[in-house]
mmCIF file of C-alpha atoms in Angstrom:
data_model
loop_
_atom_site.group_PDB
_atom_site.id
_atom_site.type_symbol
_atom_site.label_atom_id
_atom_site.label_comp_id
_atom_site.label_asym_id
_atom_site.label_seq_id
_atom_site.Cartn_x
_atom_site.Cartn_y
_atom_site.Cartn_z
ATOM 1 C CA MET A 1461 2.356 -8.570 -19.098
ATOM 2 C CA LEU A 1462 -0.236 -8.514 -16.316
ATOM 3 C CA ASN A 1463 0.835 -6.243 -13.446
ATOM 4 C CA ALA A 1464 -0.618 -5.854 -9.959
ATOM 5 C CA PHE A 1465 -2.418 -2.669 -8.938
ATOM 6 C CA SER A 1466 -3.109 -2.152 -5.250
ATOM 7 C CA VAL A 1467 -4.710 0.485 -3.043
ATOM 8 C CA ASP A 1468 -3.893 0.928 0.651
ATOM 9 C CA VAL A 1469 -7.250 2.020 2.100
ATOM 10 C CA GLU A 1470 -6.423 4.526 4.810
ATOM 11 C CA ASP A 1471 -7.489 8.079 5.612
ATOM 12 C CA TYR A 1472 -5.348 11.185 5.158
ATOM 13 C CA PHE A 1473 -4.371 11.199 8.850
ATOM 14 C CA HIS A 1474 -3.063 7.606 8.881
ATOM 15 C CA PRO A 1475 0.255 7.810 6.951
ATOM 16 C CA SER A 1476 3.362 7.490 9.117
ATOM 17 C CA GLU A 1477 4.536 10.871 7.857
ATOM 18 C CA VAL A 1478 1.410 12.461 9.361
ATOM 19 C CA GLN A 1479 1.298 10.415 12.569
ATOM 20 C CA ARG A 1480 4.245 12.430 13.869
ATOM 21 C CA TYR A 1481 1.786 15.307 14.316
ATOM 22 C CA VAL A 1482 -1.558 13.554 14.930
ATOM 23 C CA THR A 1483 -2.028 10.847 17.558
ATOM 24 C CA PRO A 1484 -4.407 7.864 17.164
ATOM 25 C CA GLU A 1485 -6.485 9.312 19.986
ATOM 26 C CA GLN A 1486 -7.282 12.276 17.716
ATOM 27 C CA TRP A 1487 -8.383 10.245 14.674
ATOM 28 C CA ASP A 1488 -12.072 10.006 15.566
ATOM 29 C CA GLY A 1489 -12.221 13.763 16.040
ATOM 30 C CA LEU A 1490 -10.976 14.525 12.529
ATOM 31 C CA PRO A 1491 -13.295 14.757 9.502
ATOM 32 C CA SER A 1492 -12.939 11.527 7.525
ATOM 33 C CA ARG A 1493 -12.394 11.764 3.765
ATOM 34 C CA VAL A 1494 -11.601 8.126 2.982
ATOM 35 C CA GLU A 1495 -15.072 7.337 1.641
ATOM 36 C CA GLY A 1496 -15.049 10.001 -1.069
ATOM 37 C CA SER A 1497 -11.469 9.425 -2.189
ATOM 38 C CA THR A 1498 -11.854 5.634 -2.259
ATOM 39 C CA ARG A 1499 -15.056 5.854 -4.292
ATOM 40 C CA LEU A 1500 -13.247 8.132 -6.740
ATOM 41 C CA MET A 1501 -10.604 5.409 -7.056
ATOM 42 C CA LEU A 1502 -13.322 2.808 -7.601
ATOM 43 C CA ARG A 1503 -14.829 4.866 -10.423
ATOM 44 C CA LEU A 1504 -11.424 5.284 -12.052
ATOM 45 C CA LEU A 1505 -10.777 1.533 -11.932
ATOM 46 C CA ASP A 1506 -14.262 0.792 -13.248
ATOM 47 C CA ARG A 1507 -13.752 3.097 -16.231
ATOM 48 C CA ARG A 1508 -10.609 1.182 -17.151
ATOM 49 C CA GLY A 1509 -12.002 -2.263 -16.361
ATOM 50 C CA VAL A 1510 -9.263 -2.918 -13.798
ATOM 51 C CA ARG A 1511 -9.647 -5.231 -10.820
ATOM 52 C CA ALA A 1512 -7.221 -4.350 -8.028
ATOM 53 C CA THR A 1513 -6.267 -5.433 -4.522
ATOM 54 C CA PHE A 1514 -7.501 -3.110 -1.778
ATOM 55 C CA TYR A 1515 -5.454 -3.462 1.406
ATOM 56 C CA VAL A 1516 -7.972 -2.303 3.984
ATOM 57 C CA LEU A 1517 -7.085 -0.753 7.317
ATOM 58 C CA GLY A 1518 -9.202 -2.390 10.007
ATOM 59 C CA TRP A 1519 -9.859 0.981 11.631
ATOM 60 C CA VAL A 1520 -11.474 2.129 8.383
ATOM 61 C CA ALA A 1521 -13.475 -1.091 7.934
ATOM 62 C CA GLU A 1522 -14.887 -0.723 11.433
ATOM 63 C CA ARG A 1523 -16.151 2.809 10.724
ATOM 64 C CA HIS A 1524 -17.038 2.490 7.023
ATOM 65 C CA PRO A 1525 -18.265 -1.099 6.513
ATOM 66 C CA GLU A 1526 -20.484 -0.070 3.586
ATOM 67 C CA LEU A 1527 -17.420 1.225 1.744
ATOM 68 C CA ILE A 1528 -15.630 -2.100 2.147
ATOM 69 C CA ARG A 1529 -18.744 -3.931 0.919
ATOM 70 C CA SER A 1530 -18.726 -1.686 -2.161
ATOM 71 C CA ILE A 1531 -15.094 -2.550 -2.881
ATOM 72 C CA ALA A 1532 -15.747 -6.282 -2.594
ATOM 73 C CA GLY A 1533 -18.985 -5.973 -4.540
ATOM 74 C CA ALA A 1534 -17.121 -4.367 -7.439
ATOM 75 C CA GLY A 1535 -15.024 -7.526 -7.766
ATOM 76 C CA HIS A 1536 -11.811 -6.291 -6.199
ATOM 77 C CA GLU A 1537 -9.574 -8.400 -3.969
ATOM 78 C CA ILE A 1538 -9.726 -7.492 -0.280
ATOM 79 C CA GLY A 1539 -6.423 -7.524 1.601
ATOM 80 C CA CYS A 1540 -5.421 -6.596 5.130
ATOM 81 C CA HIS A 1541 -3.419 -3.441 5.955
ATOM 82 C CA SER A 1542 -3.361 -3.990 9.753
ATOM 83 C CA TYR A 1543 -5.892 -2.543 12.173
ATOM 84 C CA ALA A 1544 -4.232 0.579 13.594
ATOM 85 C CA HIS A 1545 -1.453 1.426 11.091
ATOM 86 C CA GLN A 1546 1.343 0.770 13.565
ATOM 87 C CA LEU A 1547 4.825 -0.023 12.271
ATOM 88 C CA VAL A 1548 5.485 -3.748 12.601
ATOM 89 C CA TYR A 1549 9.015 -3.306 13.934
ATOM 90 C CA ASP A 1550 7.636 -1.174 16.798
ATOM 91 C CA LEU A 1551 5.408 -4.061 17.938
ATOM 92 C CA THR A 1552 6.117 -7.292 19.756
ATOM 93 C CA PRO A 1553 5.095 -10.505 17.964
ATOM 94 C CA GLU A 1554 2.149 -10.798 20.335
ATOM 95 C CA GLN A 1555 1.000 -7.252 19.603
ATOM 96 C CA PHE A 1556 1.361 -7.790 15.873
ATOM 97 C CA ARG A 1557 -0.682 -10.972 15.965
ATOM 98 C CA ALA A 1558 -3.414 -9.299 18.032
ATOM 99 C CA ASP A 1559 -3.538 -6.291 15.687
ATOM 100 C CA THR A 1560 -3.759 -8.547 12.622
ATOM 101 C CA LEU A 1561 -6.488 -10.730 14.128
ATOM 102 C CA ARG A 1562 -8.513 -7.642 15.038
ATOM 103 C CA ALA A 1563 -8.177 -6.327 11.479
ATOM 104 C CA LEU A 1564 -9.179 -9.682 9.977
ATOM 105 C CA GLU A 1565 -12.262 -9.810 12.176
ATOM 106 C CA VAL A 1566 -13.585 -6.326 11.388
ATOM 107 C CA ILE A 1567 -12.861 -6.655 7.665
ATOM 108 C CA GLN A 1568 -14.703 -9.971 7.536
ATOM 109 C CA GLN A 1569 -17.613 -8.476 9.469
ATOM 110 C CA ALA A 1570 -17.774 -5.625 6.965
ATOM 111 C CA CYS A 1571 -17.727 -7.596 3.716
ATOM 112 C CA GLY A 1572 -17.750 -11.317 4.488
ATOM 113 C CA VAL A 1573 -14.205 -11.858 3.148
ATOM 114 C CA ARG A 1574 -11.370 -13.533 5.041
ATOM 115 C CA CYS A 1575 -8.221 -11.826 3.763
ATOM 116 C CA THR A 1576 -5.330 -13.924 2.461
ATOM 117 C CA SER A 1577 -3.077 -11.042 1.339
ATOM 118 C CA TYR A 1578 -1.321 -8.656 3.752
ATOM 119 C CA ARG A 1579 0.576 -5.390 3.505
ATOM 120 C CA ALA A 1580 2.273 -3.833 6.510
ATOM 121 C CA PRO A 1581 1.895 -0.119 7.242
ATOM 122 C CA SER A 1582 4.777 1.763 5.608
ATOM 123 C CA TYR A 1583 6.374 -1.514 4.435
ATOM 124 C CA SER A 1584 7.570 -2.067 7.992
ATOM 125 C CA ILE A 1585 8.559 -5.723 7.693
ATOM 126 C CA THR A 1586 12.309 -5.250 7.748
ATOM 127 C CA GLU A 1587 15.278 -7.369 8.843
ATOM 128 C CA LYS A 1588 14.319 -6.863 12.481
ATOM 129 C CA SER A 1589 10.675 -7.837 11.959
ATOM 130 C CA LEU A 1590 10.916 -10.802 9.562
ATOM 131 C CA TRP A 1591 9.328 -12.843 12.368
ATOM 132 C CA ALA A 1592 6.012 -11.346 11.184
ATOM 133 C CA LEU A 1593 5.992 -13.621 8.125
ATOM 134 C CA GLU A 1594 5.652 -16.712 10.304
ATOM 135 C CA ILE A 1595 2.683 -15.176 12.099
ATOM 136 C CA LEU A 1596 1.046 -14.264 8.794
ATOM 137 C CA ALA A 1597 1.556 -17.757 7.383
ATOM 138 C CA GLY A 1598 0.109 -19.223 10.563
ATOM 139 C CA LEU A 1599 -2.987 -17.040 10.187
ATOM 140 C CA GLY A 1600 -3.615 -18.374 6.682
ATOM 141 C CA PHE A 1601 -2.161 -15.599 4.528
ATOM 142 C CA THR A 1602 -0.896 -16.776 1.139
ATOM 143 C CA HIS A 1603 0.566 -13.435 -0.006
ATOM 144 C CA ASP A 1604 2.485 -10.637 1.674
ATOM 145 C CA SER A 1605 3.558 -7.351 0.098
ATOM 146 C CA SER A 1606 5.461 -5.674 2.904
ATOM 147 C CA ILE A 1607 9.159 -5.840 2.005
ATOM 148 C CA TYR A 1608 10.690 -3.026 -0.054
ATOM 149 C CA PRO A 1609 14.067 -4.140 -1.497
ATOM 150 C CA ILE A 1610 15.590 -0.661 -1.135
ATOM 151 C CA GLU A 1611 17.367 1.488 1.431
ATOM 152 C CA HIS A 1612 15.039 4.067 2.975
ATOM 153 C CA ASP A 1613 14.963 6.131 6.145
ATOM 154 C CA ARG A 1614 11.898 4.258 7.426
ATOM 155 C CA TYR A 1615 11.771 0.841 5.748
ATOM 156 C CA GLY A 1616 13.419 -1.542 3.318
ATOM 157 C CA ILE A 1617 15.697 -4.588 3.088
ATOM 158 C CA PRO A 1618 18.462 -3.742 0.587
ATOM 159 C CA GLY A 1619 19.490 -6.810 -1.405
ATOM 160 C CA PHE A 1620 16.279 -8.698 -0.707
ATOM 161 C CA GLY A 1621 15.588 -9.341 -4.383
ATOM 162 C CA LEU A 1622 13.307 -7.514 -6.761
ATOM 163 C CA GLY A 1623 10.918 -10.255 -7.869
ATOM 164 C CA ALA A 1624 8.285 -12.217 -5.986
ATOM 165 C CA ARG A 1625 9.686 -15.095 -3.952
ATOM 166 C CA ARG A 1626 8.328 -17.751 -1.667
ATOM 167 C CA MET A 1627 9.402 -17.378 1.960
ATOM 168 C CA ALA A 1628 9.589 -20.476 4.145
ATOM 169 C CA THR A 1629 8.583 -20.174 7.793
ATOM 170 C CA ALA A 1630 7.951 -22.640 10.618
ATOM 171 C CA ALA A 1631 4.213 -22.077 10.072
ATOM 172 C CA GLY A 1632 4.343 -22.642 6.305
ATOM 173 C CA SER A 1633 5.351 -20.655 3.254
ATOM 174 C CA ILE A 1634 4.092 -17.293 2.042
ATOM 175 C CA LEU A 1635 4.652 -15.530 -1.284
ATOM 176 C CA GLU A 1636 6.414 -12.195 -0.809
ATOM 177 C CA VAL A 1637 5.549 -9.624 -3.502
ATOM 178 C CA PRO A 1638 7.789 -6.526 -3.307
ATOM 179 C CA PRO A 1639 6.623 -3.253 -4.837
ATOM 180 C CA ALA A 1640 8.110 -2.474 -8.224
ATOM 181 C CA THR A 1641 11.791 -1.571 -8.354
ATOM 182 C CA VAL A 1642 14.351 -1.399 -11.152
ATOM 183 C CA ARG A 1643 18.000 -2.417 -10.874
ATOM 184 C CA LEU A 1644 20.295 0.197 -12.390
ATOM 185 C CA SER A 1645 23.568 -1.423 -11.306
ATOM 186 C CA SER A 1646 24.874 -4.097 -8.970
ATOM 187 C CA THR A 1647 24.511 -1.686 -6.054
ATOM 188 C CA ARG A 1648 21.744 0.709 -7.105
ATOM 189 C CA VAL A 1649 18.026 -0.084 -7.080
ATOM 190 C CA CYS A 1650 15.344 2.521 -7.878
ATOM 191 C CA PRO A 1651 11.759 2.279 -6.584
ATOM 192 C CA VAL A 1652 9.100 2.916 -9.235
ATOM 193 C CA GLY A 1653 5.939 1.281 -7.907
ATOM 194 C CA GLY A 1654 4.696 3.722 -5.298
ATOM 195 C CA GLY A 1655 2.105 6.448 -5.545
ATOM 196 C CA GLY A 1656 4.569 8.905 -4.069
ATOM 197 C CA TYR A 1657 6.965 8.446 -6.982
ATOM 198 C CA LEU A 1658 4.106 8.836 -9.454
ATOM 199 C CA ARG A 1659 2.979 12.031 -7.709
ATOM 200 C CA LEU A 1660 6.369 13.628 -7.163
ATOM 201 C CA LEU A 1661 8.137 12.763 -10.415
ATOM 202 C CA PRO A 1662 7.227 13.082 -14.101
ATOM 203 C CA TYR A 1663 4.887 10.349 -15.390
ATOM 204 C CA ARG A 1664 7.608 8.955 -17.660
ATOM 205 C CA TYR A 1665 9.636 7.863 -14.595
ATOM 206 C CA THR A 1666 7.002 5.332 -13.491
ATOM 207 C CA ALA A 1667 6.059 4.341 -17.046
ATOM 208 C CA ALA A 1668 9.674 3.692 -18.046
ATOM 209 C CA GLY A 1669 10.196 1.636 -14.893
ATOM 210 C CA VAL A 1670 7.148 -0.566 -15.446
ATOM 211 C CA ARG A 1671 8.048 -0.989 -19.120
ATOM 212 C CA ARG A 1672 11.568 -2.095 -18.231
ATOM 213 C CA ILE A 1673 10.315 -4.558 -15.611
ATOM 214 C CA ASN A 1674 7.838 -6.056 -18.108
ATOM 215 C CA GLN A 1675 9.937 -6.072 -21.267
ATOM 216 C CA VAL A 1676 13.557 -6.332 -20.148
ATOM 217 C CA GLU A 1677 13.307 -8.180 -16.840
ATOM 218 C CA GLU A 1678 10.216 -10.073 -18.043
ATOM 219 C CA ARG A 1679 8.302 -10.031 -14.785
ATOM 220 C CA PRO A 1680 5.160 -8.319 -13.516
ATOM 221 C CA ALA A 1681 5.314 -5.112 -11.505
ATOM 222 C CA CYS A 1682 3.399 -4.435 -8.290
ATOM 223 C CA LEU A 1683 2.156 -0.854 -7.922
ATOM 224 C CA TYR A 1684 0.417 0.803 -4.986
ATOM 225 C CA VAL A 1685 -1.389 4.054 -4.215
ATOM 226 C CA HIS A 1686 -3.519 5.496 -1.400
ATOM 227 C CA PRO A 1687 -6.978 7.072 -1.698
ATOM 228 C CA TRP A 1688 -5.727 10.313 -0.131
ATOM 229 C CA GLU A 1689 -3.325 10.665 -3.072
ATOM 230 C CA VAL A 1690 -6.262 11.613 -5.329
ATOM 231 C CA ASP A 1691 -7.679 14.096 -2.802
ATOM 232 C CA PRO A 1692 -6.202 17.594 -3.281
ATOM 233 C CA GLY A 1693 -8.728 19.043 -0.815
ATOM 234 C CA GLN A 1694 -7.497 17.142 2.224
ATOM 235 C CA PRO A 1695 -6.326 19.069 5.327
ATOM 236 C CA ARG A 1696 -2.551 19.559 5.466
ATOM 237 C CA LEU A 1697 -1.606 17.995 8.793
ATOM 238 C CA ALA A 1698 2.048 17.116 8.158
ATOM 239 C CA LYS A 1699 4.525 19.808 9.150
ATOM 240 C CA GLY A 1700 8.020 20.549 8.003
ATOM 241 C CA ARG A 1701 9.262 21.074 4.476
ATOM 242 C CA VAL A 1702 10.239 17.467 3.723
ATOM 243 C CA ALA A 1703 7.131 15.901 5.288
ATOM 244 C CA ARG A 1704 4.790 18.268 3.460
ATOM 245 C CA TRP A 1705 6.614 17.740 0.161
ATOM 246 C CA ARG A 1706 6.439 13.952 0.499
ATOM 247 C CA THR A 1707 2.773 13.959 1.445
ATOM 248 C CA TYR A 1708 1.099 16.723 -0.544
ATOM 249 C CA SER A 1709 3.095 17.436 -3.695
ATOM 250 C CA GLY A 1710 1.466 16.315 -6.926
ATOM 251 C CA LEU A 1711 -2.001 15.584 -5.562
ATOM 252 C CA GLU A 1712 -3.717 17.687 -8.236
ATOM 253 C CA GLY A 1713 -2.325 15.706 -11.164
ATOM 254 C CA MET A 1714 -2.524 12.238 -9.669
ATOM 255 C CA GLU A 1715 -5.886 11.148 -11.085
ATOM 256 C CA ALA A 1716 -4.838 12.005 -14.653
ATOM 257 C CA LYS A 1717 -1.548 10.132 -14.210
ATOM 258 C CA LEU A 1718 -3.397 7.044 -12.974
ATOM 259 C CA GLU A 1719 -5.783 7.203 -15.940
ATOM 260 C CA ARG A 1720 -2.826 7.284 -18.297
ATOM 261 C CA LEU A 1721 -1.035 4.468 -16.486
ATOM 262 C CA MET A 1722 -4.070 2.207 -16.738
ATOM 263 C CA SER A 1723 -4.460 2.991 -20.428
ATOM 264 C CA GLU A 1724 -0.851 2.018 -21.215
ATOM 265 C CA PHE A 1725 -0.396 -1.087 -19.035
ATOM 266 C CA GLN A 1726 -2.425 -4.145 -18.046
ATOM 267 C CA PHE A 1727 -3.342 -4.569 -14.372
ATOM 268 C CA SER A 1728 -4.988 -7.121 -12.119
ATOM 269 C CA THR A 1729 -5.042 -8.043 -8.448
ATOM 270 C CA VAL A 1730 -1.940 -9.051 -6.517
ATOM 271 C CA SER A 1731 -3.032 -12.709 -6.470
ATOM 272 C CA GLY A 1732 -3.946 -12.494 -10.159
ATOM 273 C CA ALA A 1733 -0.562 -11.151 -11.249
ATOM 274 C CA PHE A 1734 1.342 -13.289 -8.734
ATOM 275 C CA PRO A 1735 -0.513 -16.615 -8.363
ATOM 276 C CA VAL A 1736 0.654 -19.054 -5.726
#
């Protein structure tokens, strides 16, 4: 079974968990580490012969265009991760469209690619922001991977459905590709596709989940990680016990876990594993 592997290209100060303590106005004053951690990820993928989808933050593309050219030049799919990493449900439709257009422009300037796959910051397309799918379809996106079919304190649409599904909008259809989850009962769904779960839990949790999705449910799994998740040396900006645990636990062992994951399962891009 061919699964999707994806990387959300953002710096260590971009995650929503960290933005509670660092404002966007401070970003340019912080030492960037996205180049080194993303190139480490590129080397890991190259060793395993894996082509992935890199969802690029426009803010990063604007400041590190050579990095985005390297990603595209290595044969990976380039996707859009917004421009400023703002939660979709905190924006108006007009603000969301403007942010997405700005991201598309700077990413295309950096590497010559017009993105057709989108992922919202922190999976923030929820019930109250489903209007975003129509805007994405109207902008020419064929794939979206922004809806987590779970209940979470910051995102998710419980009951959405675990597999990829085509969403009809007034501007056309778009294929929604949720991150990997496993159904344990009629009411309980467990997420297994995120880098956080791979970092925080034993490797066998993610491996068992992907194996069940492939062999029992007979469908591909969509996994995602961030470059900062393979960077144990990053500054610790998040505060509070829960925020620091979510963000920084397991960084030291993440690269080895990813190596093992890629040796045990087959991966491709989002559009490769989930063709339209």
